[in-house]
PDB file of C-alpha atoms in Angstrom:
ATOM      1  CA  UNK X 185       4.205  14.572 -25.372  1.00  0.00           C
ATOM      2  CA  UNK X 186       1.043  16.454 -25.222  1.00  0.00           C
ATOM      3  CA  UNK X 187      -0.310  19.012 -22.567  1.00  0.00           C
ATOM      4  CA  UNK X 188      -3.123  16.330 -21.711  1.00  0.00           C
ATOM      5  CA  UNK X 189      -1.013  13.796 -21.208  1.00  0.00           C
ATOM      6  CA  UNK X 190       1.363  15.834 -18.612  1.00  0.00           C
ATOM      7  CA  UNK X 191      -1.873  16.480 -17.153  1.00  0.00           C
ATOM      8  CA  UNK X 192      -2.522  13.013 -17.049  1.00  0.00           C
ATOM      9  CA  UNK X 193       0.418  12.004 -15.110  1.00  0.00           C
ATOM     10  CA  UNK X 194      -0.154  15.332 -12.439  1.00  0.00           C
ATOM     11  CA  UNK X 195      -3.202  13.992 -11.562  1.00  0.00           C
ATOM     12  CA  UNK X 196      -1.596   9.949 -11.341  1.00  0.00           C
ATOM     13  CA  UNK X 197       0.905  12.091  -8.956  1.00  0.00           C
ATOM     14  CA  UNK X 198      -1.522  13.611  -7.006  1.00  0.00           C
ATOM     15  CA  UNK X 199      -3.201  10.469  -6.326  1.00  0.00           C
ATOM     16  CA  UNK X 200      -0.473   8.793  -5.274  1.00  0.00           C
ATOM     17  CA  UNK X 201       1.253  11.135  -3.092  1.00  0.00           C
ATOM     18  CA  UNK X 202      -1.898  11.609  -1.051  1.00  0.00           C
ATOM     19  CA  UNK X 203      -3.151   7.874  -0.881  1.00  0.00           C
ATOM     20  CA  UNK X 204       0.136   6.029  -0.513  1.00  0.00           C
ATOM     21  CA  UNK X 205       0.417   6.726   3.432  1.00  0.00           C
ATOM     22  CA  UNK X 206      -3.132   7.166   4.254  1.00  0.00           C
ATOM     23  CA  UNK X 207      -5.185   3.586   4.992  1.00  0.00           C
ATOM     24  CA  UNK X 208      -7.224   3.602   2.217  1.00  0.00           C
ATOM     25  CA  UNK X 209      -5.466   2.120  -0.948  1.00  0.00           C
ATOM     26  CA  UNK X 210      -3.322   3.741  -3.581  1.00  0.00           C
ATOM     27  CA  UNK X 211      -4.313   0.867  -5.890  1.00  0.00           C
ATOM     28  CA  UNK X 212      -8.091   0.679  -4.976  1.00  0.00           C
ATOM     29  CA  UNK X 213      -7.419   4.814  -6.710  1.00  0.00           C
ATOM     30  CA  UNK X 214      -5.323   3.687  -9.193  1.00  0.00           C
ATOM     31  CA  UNK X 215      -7.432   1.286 -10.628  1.00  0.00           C
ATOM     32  CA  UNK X 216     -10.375   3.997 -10.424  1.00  0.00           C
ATOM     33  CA  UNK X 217      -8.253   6.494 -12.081  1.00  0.00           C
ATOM     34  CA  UNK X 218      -6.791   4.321 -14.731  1.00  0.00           C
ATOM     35  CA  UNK X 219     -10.336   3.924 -16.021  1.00  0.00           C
ATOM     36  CA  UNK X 220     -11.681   7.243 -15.770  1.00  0.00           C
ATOM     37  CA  UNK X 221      -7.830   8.592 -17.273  1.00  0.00           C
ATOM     38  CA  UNK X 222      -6.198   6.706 -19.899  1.00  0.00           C
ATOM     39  CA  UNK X 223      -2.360   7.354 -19.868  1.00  0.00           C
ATOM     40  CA  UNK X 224      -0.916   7.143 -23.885  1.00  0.00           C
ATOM     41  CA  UNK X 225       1.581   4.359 -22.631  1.00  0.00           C
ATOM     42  CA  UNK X 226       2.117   0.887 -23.020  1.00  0.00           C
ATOM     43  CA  UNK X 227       0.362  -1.693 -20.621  1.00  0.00           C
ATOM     44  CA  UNK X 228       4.013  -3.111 -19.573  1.00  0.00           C
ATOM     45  CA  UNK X 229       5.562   0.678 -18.883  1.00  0.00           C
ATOM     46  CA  UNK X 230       2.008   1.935 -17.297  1.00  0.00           C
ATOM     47  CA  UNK X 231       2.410  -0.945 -14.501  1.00  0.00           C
ATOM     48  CA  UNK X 232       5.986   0.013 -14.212  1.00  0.00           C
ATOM     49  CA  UNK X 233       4.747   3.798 -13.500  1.00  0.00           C
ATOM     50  CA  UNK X 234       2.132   2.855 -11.004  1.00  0.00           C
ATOM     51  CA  UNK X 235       5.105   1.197  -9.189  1.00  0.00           C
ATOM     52  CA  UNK X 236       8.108   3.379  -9.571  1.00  0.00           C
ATOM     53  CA  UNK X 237       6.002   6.403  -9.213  1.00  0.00           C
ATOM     54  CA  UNK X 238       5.865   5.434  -5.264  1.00  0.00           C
ATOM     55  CA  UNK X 239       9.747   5.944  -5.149  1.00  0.00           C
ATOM     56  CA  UNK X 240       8.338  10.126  -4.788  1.00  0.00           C
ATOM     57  CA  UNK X 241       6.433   9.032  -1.810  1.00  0.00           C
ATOM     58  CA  UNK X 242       8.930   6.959  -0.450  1.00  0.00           C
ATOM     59  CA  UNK X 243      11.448  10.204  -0.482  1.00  0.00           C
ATOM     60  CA  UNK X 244       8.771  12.195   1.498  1.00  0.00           C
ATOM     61  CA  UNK X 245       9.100   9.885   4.702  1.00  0.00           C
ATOM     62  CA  UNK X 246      12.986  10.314   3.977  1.00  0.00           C
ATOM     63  CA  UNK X 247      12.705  14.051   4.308  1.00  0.00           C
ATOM     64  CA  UNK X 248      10.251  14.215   7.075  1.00  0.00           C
ATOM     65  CA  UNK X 249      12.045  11.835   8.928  1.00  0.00           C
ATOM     66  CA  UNK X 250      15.598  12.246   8.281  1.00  0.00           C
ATOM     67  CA  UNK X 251      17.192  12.766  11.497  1.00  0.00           C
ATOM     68  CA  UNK X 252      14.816   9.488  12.898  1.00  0.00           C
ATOM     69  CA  UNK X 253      16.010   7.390  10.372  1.00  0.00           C
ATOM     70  CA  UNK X 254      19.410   8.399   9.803  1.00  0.00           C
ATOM     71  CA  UNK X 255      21.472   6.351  11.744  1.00  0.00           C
ATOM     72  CA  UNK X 256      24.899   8.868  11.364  1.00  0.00           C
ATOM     73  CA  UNK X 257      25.427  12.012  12.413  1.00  0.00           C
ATOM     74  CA  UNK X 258      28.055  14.770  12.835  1.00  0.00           C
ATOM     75  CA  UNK X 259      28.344  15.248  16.420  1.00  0.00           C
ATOM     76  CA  UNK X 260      29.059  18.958  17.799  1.00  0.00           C
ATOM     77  CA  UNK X 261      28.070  18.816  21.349  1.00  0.00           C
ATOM     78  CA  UNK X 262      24.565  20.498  21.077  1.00  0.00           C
ATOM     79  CA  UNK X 263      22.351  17.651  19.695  1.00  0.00           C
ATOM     80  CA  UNK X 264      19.528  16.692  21.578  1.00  0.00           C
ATOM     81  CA  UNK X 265      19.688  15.104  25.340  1.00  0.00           C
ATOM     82  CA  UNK X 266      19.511  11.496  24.790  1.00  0.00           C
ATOM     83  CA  UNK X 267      19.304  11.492  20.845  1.00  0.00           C
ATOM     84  CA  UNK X 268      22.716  10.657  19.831  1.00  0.00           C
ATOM     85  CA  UNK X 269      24.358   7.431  21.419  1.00  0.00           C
ATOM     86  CA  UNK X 270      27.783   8.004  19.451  1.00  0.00           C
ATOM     87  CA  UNK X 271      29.380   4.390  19.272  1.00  0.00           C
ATOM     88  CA  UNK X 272      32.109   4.725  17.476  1.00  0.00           C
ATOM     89  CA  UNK X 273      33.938   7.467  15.677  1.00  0.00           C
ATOM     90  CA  UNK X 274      34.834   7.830  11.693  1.00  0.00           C
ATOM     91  CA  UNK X 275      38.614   8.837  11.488  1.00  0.00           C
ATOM     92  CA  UNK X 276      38.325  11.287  14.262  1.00  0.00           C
ATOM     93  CA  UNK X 277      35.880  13.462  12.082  1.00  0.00           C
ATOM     94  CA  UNK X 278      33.347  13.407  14.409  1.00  0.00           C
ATOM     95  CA  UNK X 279      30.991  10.819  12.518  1.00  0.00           C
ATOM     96  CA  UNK X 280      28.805   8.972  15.272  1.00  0.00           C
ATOM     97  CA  UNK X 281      26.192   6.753  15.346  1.00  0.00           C
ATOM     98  CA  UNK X 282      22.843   6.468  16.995  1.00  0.00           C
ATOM     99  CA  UNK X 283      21.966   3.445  18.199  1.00  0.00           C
ATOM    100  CA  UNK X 284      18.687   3.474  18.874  1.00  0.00           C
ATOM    101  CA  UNK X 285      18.445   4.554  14.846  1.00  0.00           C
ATOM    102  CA  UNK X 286      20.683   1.308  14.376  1.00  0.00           C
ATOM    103  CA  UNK X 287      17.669  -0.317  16.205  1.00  0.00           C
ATOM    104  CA  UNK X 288      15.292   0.857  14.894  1.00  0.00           C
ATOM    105  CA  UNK X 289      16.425  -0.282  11.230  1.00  0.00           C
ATOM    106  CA  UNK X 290      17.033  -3.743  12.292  1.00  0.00           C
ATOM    107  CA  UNK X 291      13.535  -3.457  13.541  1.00  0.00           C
ATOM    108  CA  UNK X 292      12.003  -2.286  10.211  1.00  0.00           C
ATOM    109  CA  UNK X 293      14.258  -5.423   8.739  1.00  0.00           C
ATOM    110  CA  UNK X 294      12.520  -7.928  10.775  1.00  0.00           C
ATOM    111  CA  UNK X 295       9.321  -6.531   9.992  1.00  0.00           C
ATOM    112  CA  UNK X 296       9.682  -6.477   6.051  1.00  0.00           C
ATOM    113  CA  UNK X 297      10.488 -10.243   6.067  1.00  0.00           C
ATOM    114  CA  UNK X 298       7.629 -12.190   5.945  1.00  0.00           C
ATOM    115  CA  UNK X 299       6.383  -9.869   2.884  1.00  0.00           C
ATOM    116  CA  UNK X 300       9.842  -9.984   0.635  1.00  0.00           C
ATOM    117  CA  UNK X 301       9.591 -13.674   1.450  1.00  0.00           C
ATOM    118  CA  UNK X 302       5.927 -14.194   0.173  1.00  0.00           C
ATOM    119  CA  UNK X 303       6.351 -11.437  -2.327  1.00  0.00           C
ATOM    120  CA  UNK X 304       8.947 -12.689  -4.050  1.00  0.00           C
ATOM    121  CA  UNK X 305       7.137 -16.091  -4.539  1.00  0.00           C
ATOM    122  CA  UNK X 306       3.965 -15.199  -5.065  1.00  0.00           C
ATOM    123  CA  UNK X 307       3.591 -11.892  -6.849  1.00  0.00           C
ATOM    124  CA  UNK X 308       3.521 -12.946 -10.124  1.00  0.00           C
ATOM    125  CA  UNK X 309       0.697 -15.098  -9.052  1.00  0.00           C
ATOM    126  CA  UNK X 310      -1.101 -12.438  -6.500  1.00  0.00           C
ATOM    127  CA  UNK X 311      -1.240  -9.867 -10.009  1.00  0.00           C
ATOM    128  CA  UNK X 312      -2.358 -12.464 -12.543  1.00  0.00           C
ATOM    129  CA  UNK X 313      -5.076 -13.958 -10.376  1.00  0.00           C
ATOM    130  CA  UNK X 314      -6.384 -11.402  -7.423  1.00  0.00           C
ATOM    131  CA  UNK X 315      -5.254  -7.881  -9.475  1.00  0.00           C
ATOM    132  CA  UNK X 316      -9.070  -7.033 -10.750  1.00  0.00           C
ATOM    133  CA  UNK X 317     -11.740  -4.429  -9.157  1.00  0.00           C
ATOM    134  CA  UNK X 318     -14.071  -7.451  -7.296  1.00  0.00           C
ATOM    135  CA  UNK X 319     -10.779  -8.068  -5.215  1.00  0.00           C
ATOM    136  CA  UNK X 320      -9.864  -4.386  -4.692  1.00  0.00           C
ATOM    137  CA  UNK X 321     -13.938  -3.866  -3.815  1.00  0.00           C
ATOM    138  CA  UNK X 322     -13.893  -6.539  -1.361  1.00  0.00           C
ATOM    139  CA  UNK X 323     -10.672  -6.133   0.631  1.00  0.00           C
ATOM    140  CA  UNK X 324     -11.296  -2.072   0.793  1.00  0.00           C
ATOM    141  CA  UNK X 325     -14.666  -2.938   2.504  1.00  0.00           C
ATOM    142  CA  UNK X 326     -13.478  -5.704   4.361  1.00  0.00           C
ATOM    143  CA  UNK X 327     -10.624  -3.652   5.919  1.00  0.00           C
ATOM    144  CA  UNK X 328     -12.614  -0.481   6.826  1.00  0.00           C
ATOM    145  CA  UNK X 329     -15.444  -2.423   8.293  1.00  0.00           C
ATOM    146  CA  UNK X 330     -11.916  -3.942  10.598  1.00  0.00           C
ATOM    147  CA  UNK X 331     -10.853  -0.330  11.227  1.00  0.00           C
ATOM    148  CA  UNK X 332     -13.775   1.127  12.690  1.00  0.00           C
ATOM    149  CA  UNK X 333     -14.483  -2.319  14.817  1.00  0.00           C
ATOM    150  CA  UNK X 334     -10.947  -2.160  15.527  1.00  0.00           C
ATOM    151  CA  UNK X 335     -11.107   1.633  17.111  1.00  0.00           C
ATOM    152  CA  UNK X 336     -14.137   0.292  19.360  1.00  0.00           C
ATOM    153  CA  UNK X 337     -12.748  -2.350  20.617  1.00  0.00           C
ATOM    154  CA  UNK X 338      -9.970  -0.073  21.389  1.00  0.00           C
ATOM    155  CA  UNK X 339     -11.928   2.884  22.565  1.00  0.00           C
ATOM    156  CA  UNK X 340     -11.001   4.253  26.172  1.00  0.00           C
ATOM    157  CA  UNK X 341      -7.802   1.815  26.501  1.00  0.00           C
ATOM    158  CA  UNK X 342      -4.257   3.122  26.952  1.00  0.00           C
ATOM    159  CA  UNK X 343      -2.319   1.607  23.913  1.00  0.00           C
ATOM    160  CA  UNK X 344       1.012  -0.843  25.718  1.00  0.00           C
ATOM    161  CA  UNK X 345       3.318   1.160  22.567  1.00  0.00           C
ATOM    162  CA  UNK X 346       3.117   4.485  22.657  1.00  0.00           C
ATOM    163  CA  UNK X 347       6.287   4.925  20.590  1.00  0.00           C
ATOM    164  CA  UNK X 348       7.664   3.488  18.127  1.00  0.00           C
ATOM    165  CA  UNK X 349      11.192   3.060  20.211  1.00  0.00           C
ATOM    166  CA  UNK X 350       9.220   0.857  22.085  1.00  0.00           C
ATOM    167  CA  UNK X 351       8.161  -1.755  19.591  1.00  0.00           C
ATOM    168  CA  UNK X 352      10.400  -4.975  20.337  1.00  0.00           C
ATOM    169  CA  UNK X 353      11.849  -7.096  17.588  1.00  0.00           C
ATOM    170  CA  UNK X 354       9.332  -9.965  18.652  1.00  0.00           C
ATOM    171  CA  UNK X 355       6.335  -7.137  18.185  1.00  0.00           C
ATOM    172  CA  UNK X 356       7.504  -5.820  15.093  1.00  0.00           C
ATOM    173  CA  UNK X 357       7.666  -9.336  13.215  1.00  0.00           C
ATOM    174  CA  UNK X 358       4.255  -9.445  14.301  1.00  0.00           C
ATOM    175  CA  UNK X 359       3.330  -6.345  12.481  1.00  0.00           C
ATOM    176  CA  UNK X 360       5.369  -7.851   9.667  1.00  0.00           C
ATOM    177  CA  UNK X 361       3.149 -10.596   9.136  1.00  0.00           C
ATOM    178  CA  UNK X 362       0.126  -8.299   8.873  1.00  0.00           C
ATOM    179  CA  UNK X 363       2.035  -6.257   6.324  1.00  0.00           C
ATOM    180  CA  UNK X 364       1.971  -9.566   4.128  1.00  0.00           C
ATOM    181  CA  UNK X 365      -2.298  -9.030   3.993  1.00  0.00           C
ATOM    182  CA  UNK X 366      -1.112  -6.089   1.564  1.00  0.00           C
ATOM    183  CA  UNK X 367      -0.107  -8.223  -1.070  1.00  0.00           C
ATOM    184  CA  UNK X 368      -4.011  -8.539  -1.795  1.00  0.00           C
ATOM    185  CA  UNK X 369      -4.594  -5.762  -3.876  1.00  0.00           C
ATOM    186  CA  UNK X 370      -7.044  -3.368  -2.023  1.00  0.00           C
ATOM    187  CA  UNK X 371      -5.927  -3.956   1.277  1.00  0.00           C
ATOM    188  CA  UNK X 372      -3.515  -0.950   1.212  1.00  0.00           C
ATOM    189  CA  UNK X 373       0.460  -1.587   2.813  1.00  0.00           C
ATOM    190  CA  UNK X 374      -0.446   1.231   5.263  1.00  0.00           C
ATOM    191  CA  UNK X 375      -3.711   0.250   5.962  1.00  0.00           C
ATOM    192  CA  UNK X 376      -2.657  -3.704   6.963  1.00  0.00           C
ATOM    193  CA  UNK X 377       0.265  -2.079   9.244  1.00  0.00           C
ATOM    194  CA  UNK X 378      -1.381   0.377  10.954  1.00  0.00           C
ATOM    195  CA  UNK X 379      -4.339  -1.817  11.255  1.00  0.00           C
ATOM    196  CA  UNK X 380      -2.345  -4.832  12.928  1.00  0.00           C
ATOM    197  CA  UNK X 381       0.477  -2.485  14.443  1.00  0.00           C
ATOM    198  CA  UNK X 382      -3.422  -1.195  17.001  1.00  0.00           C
ATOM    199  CA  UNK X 383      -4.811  -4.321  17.706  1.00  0.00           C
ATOM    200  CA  UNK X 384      -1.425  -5.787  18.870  1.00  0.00           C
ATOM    201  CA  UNK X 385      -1.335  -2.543  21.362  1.00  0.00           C
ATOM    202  CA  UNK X 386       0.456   0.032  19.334  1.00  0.00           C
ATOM    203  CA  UNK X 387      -0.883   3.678  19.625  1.00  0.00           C
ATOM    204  CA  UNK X 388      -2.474   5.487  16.304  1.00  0.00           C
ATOM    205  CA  UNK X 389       1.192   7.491  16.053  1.00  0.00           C
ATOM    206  CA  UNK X 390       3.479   4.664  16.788  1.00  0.00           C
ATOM    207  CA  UNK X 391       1.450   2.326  14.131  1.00  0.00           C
ATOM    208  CA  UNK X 392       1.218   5.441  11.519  1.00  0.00           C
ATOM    209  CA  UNK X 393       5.495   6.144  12.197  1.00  0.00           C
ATOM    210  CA  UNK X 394       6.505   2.198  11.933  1.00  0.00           C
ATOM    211  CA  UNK X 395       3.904   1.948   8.793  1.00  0.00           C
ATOM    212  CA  UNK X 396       5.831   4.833   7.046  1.00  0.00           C
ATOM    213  CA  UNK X 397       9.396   3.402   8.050  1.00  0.00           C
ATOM    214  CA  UNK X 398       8.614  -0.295   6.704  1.00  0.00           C
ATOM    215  CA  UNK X 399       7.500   1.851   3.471  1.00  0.00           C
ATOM    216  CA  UNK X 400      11.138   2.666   3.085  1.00  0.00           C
ATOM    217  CA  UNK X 401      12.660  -0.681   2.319  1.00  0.00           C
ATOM    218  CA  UNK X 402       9.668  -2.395   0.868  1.00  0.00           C
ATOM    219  CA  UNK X 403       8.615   0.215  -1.524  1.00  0.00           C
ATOM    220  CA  UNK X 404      12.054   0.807  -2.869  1.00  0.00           C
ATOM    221  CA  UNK X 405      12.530  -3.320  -3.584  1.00  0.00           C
ATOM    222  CA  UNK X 406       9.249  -3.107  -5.280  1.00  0.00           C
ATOM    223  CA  UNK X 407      10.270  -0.462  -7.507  1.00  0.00           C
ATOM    224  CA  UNK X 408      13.523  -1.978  -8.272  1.00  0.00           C
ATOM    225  CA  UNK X 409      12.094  -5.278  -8.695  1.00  0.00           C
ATOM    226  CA  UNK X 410       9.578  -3.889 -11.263  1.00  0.00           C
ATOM    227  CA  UNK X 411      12.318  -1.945 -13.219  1.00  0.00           C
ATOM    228  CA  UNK X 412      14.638  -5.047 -13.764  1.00  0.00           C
ATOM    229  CA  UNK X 413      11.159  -6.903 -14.813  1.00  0.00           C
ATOM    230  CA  UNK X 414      10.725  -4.509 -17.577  1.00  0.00           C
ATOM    231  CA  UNK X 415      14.319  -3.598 -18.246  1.00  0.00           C
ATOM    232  CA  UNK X 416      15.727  -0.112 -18.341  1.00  0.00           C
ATOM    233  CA  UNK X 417      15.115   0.494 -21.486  1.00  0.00           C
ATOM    234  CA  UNK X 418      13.241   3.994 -21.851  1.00  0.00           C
ATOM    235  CA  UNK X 419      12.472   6.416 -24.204  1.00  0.00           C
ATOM    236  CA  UNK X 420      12.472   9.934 -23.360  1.00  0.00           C
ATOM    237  CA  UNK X 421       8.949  10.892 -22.866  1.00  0.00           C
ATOM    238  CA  UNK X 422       8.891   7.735 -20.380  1.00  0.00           C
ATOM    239  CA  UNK X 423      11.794   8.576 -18.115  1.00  0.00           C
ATOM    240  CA  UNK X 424       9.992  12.112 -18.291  1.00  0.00           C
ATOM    241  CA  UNK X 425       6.633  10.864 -17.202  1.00  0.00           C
ATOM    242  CA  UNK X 426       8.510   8.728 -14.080  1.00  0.00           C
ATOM    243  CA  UNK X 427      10.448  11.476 -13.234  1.00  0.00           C
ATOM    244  CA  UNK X 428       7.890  13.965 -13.344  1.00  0.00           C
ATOM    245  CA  UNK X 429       5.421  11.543 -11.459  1.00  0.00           C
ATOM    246  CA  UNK X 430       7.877  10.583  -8.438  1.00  0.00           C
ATOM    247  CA  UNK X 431       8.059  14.864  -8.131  1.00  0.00           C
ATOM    248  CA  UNK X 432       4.226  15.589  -7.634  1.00  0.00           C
ATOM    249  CA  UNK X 433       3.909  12.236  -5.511  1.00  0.00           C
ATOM    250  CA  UNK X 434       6.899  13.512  -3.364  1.00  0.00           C
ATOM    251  CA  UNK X 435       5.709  16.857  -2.908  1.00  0.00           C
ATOM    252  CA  UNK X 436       2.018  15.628  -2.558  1.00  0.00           C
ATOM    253  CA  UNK X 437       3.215  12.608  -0.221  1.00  0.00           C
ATOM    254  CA  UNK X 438       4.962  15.604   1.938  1.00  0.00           C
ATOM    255  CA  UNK X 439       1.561  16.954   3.172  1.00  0.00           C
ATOM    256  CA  UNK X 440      -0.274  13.933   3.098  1.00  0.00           C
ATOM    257  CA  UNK X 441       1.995  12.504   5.712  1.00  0.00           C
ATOM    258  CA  UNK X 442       1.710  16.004   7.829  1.00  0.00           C
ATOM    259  CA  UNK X 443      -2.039  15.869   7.644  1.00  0.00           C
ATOM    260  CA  UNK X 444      -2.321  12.460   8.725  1.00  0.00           C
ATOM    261  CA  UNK X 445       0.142  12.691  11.814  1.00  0.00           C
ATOM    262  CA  UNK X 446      -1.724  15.815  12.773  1.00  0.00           C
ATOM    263  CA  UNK X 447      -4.905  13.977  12.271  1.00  0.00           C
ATOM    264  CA  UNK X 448      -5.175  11.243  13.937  1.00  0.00           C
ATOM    265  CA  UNK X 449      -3.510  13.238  17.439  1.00  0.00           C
ATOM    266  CA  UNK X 450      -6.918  14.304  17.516  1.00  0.00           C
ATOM    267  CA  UNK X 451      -9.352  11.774  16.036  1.00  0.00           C
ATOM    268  CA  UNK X 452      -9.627   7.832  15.081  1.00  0.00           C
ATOM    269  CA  UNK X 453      -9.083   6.220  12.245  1.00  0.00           C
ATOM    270  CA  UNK X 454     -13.142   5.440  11.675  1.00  0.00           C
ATOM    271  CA  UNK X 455     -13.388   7.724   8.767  1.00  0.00           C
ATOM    272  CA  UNK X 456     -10.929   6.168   7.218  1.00  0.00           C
ATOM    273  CA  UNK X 457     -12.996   3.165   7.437  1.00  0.00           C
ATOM    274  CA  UNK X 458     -15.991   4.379   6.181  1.00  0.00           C
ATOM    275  CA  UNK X 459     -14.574   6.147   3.349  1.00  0.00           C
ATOM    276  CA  UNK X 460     -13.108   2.417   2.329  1.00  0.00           C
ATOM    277  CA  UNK X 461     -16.483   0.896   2.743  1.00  0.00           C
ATOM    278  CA  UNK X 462     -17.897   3.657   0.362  1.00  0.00           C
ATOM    279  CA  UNK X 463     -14.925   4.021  -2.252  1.00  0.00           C
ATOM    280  CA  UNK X 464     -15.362   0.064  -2.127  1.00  0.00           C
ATOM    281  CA  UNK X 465     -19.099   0.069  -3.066  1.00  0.00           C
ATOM    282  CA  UNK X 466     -18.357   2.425  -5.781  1.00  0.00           C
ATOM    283  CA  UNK X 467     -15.803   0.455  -7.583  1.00  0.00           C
ATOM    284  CA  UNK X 468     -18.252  -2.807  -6.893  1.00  0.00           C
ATOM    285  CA  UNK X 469     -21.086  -0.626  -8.986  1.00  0.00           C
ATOM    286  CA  UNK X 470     -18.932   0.632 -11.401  1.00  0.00           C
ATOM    287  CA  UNK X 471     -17.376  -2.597 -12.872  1.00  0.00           C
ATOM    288  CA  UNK X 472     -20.801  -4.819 -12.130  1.00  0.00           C
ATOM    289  CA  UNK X 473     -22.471  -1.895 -13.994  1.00  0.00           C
ATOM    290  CA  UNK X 474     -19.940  -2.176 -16.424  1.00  0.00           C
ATOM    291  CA  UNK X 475     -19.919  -6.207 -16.981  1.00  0.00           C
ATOM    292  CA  UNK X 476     -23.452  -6.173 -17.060  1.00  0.00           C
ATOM    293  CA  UNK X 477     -23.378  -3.400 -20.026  1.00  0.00           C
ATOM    294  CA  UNK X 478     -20.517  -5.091 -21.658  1.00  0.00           C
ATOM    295  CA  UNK X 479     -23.020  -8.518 -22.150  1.00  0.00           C
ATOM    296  CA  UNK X 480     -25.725  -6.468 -23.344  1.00  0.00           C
TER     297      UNK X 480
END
């Protein structure tokens, strides 16, 4: 494999890592970037990258999050006040187990249903007939003219969920069913789950926190899904290009997921809005530009 091409898949990594849990698109990017950088792969193993690459980004919100999201834990009599409910005990080894983590994960489980449901059935169908830059243009417009309108509406009101421990199951199916927008390429997982977690009363951190967590479980299917698709059958320079692409997305993913927690504790999410309404227009020029050329 050449320098260029390791290059190639840095900046794919990059890209990923930093768009994945912000509201503005990893594919709207991808699709950008795939035309402007032309990986040396196959079509089949370049869609299985742009899918199993996200397994990096998934392992940042695993890190950042661990003791949130791990539902055991050693006890030794100095964890938090009121962070570990121990339920029941592992052999006497001191193994307990938090229940509001237990929760919590039954939670993200309700949430991810409506979109394994609909995924499973209709994503062949969703990336044969909506996968192409008019549809990414349109929904990243669509959705950041929805977040800034969304943040005025919302301006000067106390959110009803400030946390995410206090989203209830009946709430977070809600949320679920706005995660299922995200199957229309452009509309960005993140973006639909943040987006729907506010305007059913959830505060910026509490949507941001549950948005990362129902990453978890849907991102890894997806990528799991996509590898028994294409089989596991990979040549060297392949598993080296996944492997080295899930390490820069992790790492990027890392502060990505810092800046945008420290972010919006201080601001909206309305430039995250306009930059979709901009990025949007560009891809609409680029690819009209493009067809129009290509009839010439």
């Amino acid at each position: 494999m050449s320098f260029i091409e390791v290059l190639k898949v840095l900046v794919f990594g990059i890209v990923e890592g930093f768009t994945e849990w912000l509201p503005i698109s990893s594919t709207g990017h991808m699709i950008l970037l795939d035309e402007l950088i032309h990986l040396n792969v196959s079509k089949d193993f370049k869609d299985v990258f742009l899918v199993v690459i996200q397994l990096g980004a998934i392992l940042a919100v695993v890190l950042l999050y661990f003791y949130k999201l791990n539902p055991f834990i050693r006890l030794r009599g100095k964890e938090p006040k009121g962070a570990v409910i121990p339920l029941m005990e592992n052999g006497g080894n001191g193994i307990g187990v938090k229940i509001h983590t237990m929760i919590l994960w039954m939670k993200v489980i309700v949430a991810c249903i409506p979109a394994a449901v609909l995924g499973i059935l209709i994503d062949d169908w969703m990336e044969a007939h909506l996968t192409n830059a008019y549809v990414v243009s349109a929904t990243l417009i669509l959705y950041g003219i929805l977040f800034i309108v969304v943040e005025n509406v919302n301006y000067g009101k106390r959110p009803v969920v400030e946390k995410v421990g206090q989203i209830s199951y009946k709430l977070a199916f809600y949320i679920g069913l706005f995660q299922v927008l995200s199957l229309v390429p452009g509309t960005s997982r993140s973006g639909a789950t943040i987006l729907g977690a506010m305007i059913l009363g959830c505060s910026r951190g509490a949507a941001a926190e549950f948005s990362f967590f129902l990453g978890v479980p849907v991102m890894f299917g997806a990528s799991f899904l996509r590898l028994i698709k294409y089989g596991f059958h990979f040549t060297g320079a392949e598993v080296f290009i996944l492997i080295f692409g899930m390490v820069v997305a992790f790492l990027v993913s890392v502060y990505s997921i810092k800046f945008l927690m420290s972010y919006i504790r201080r601001n909206d999410f309305k430039l995250f809005g306009y930059y979709r309404i901009v990025l949007g227009v560009i891809v609409l020029i680029y690819f009209g530009v493009r067809a129009i050329l290509s009839l010439m």
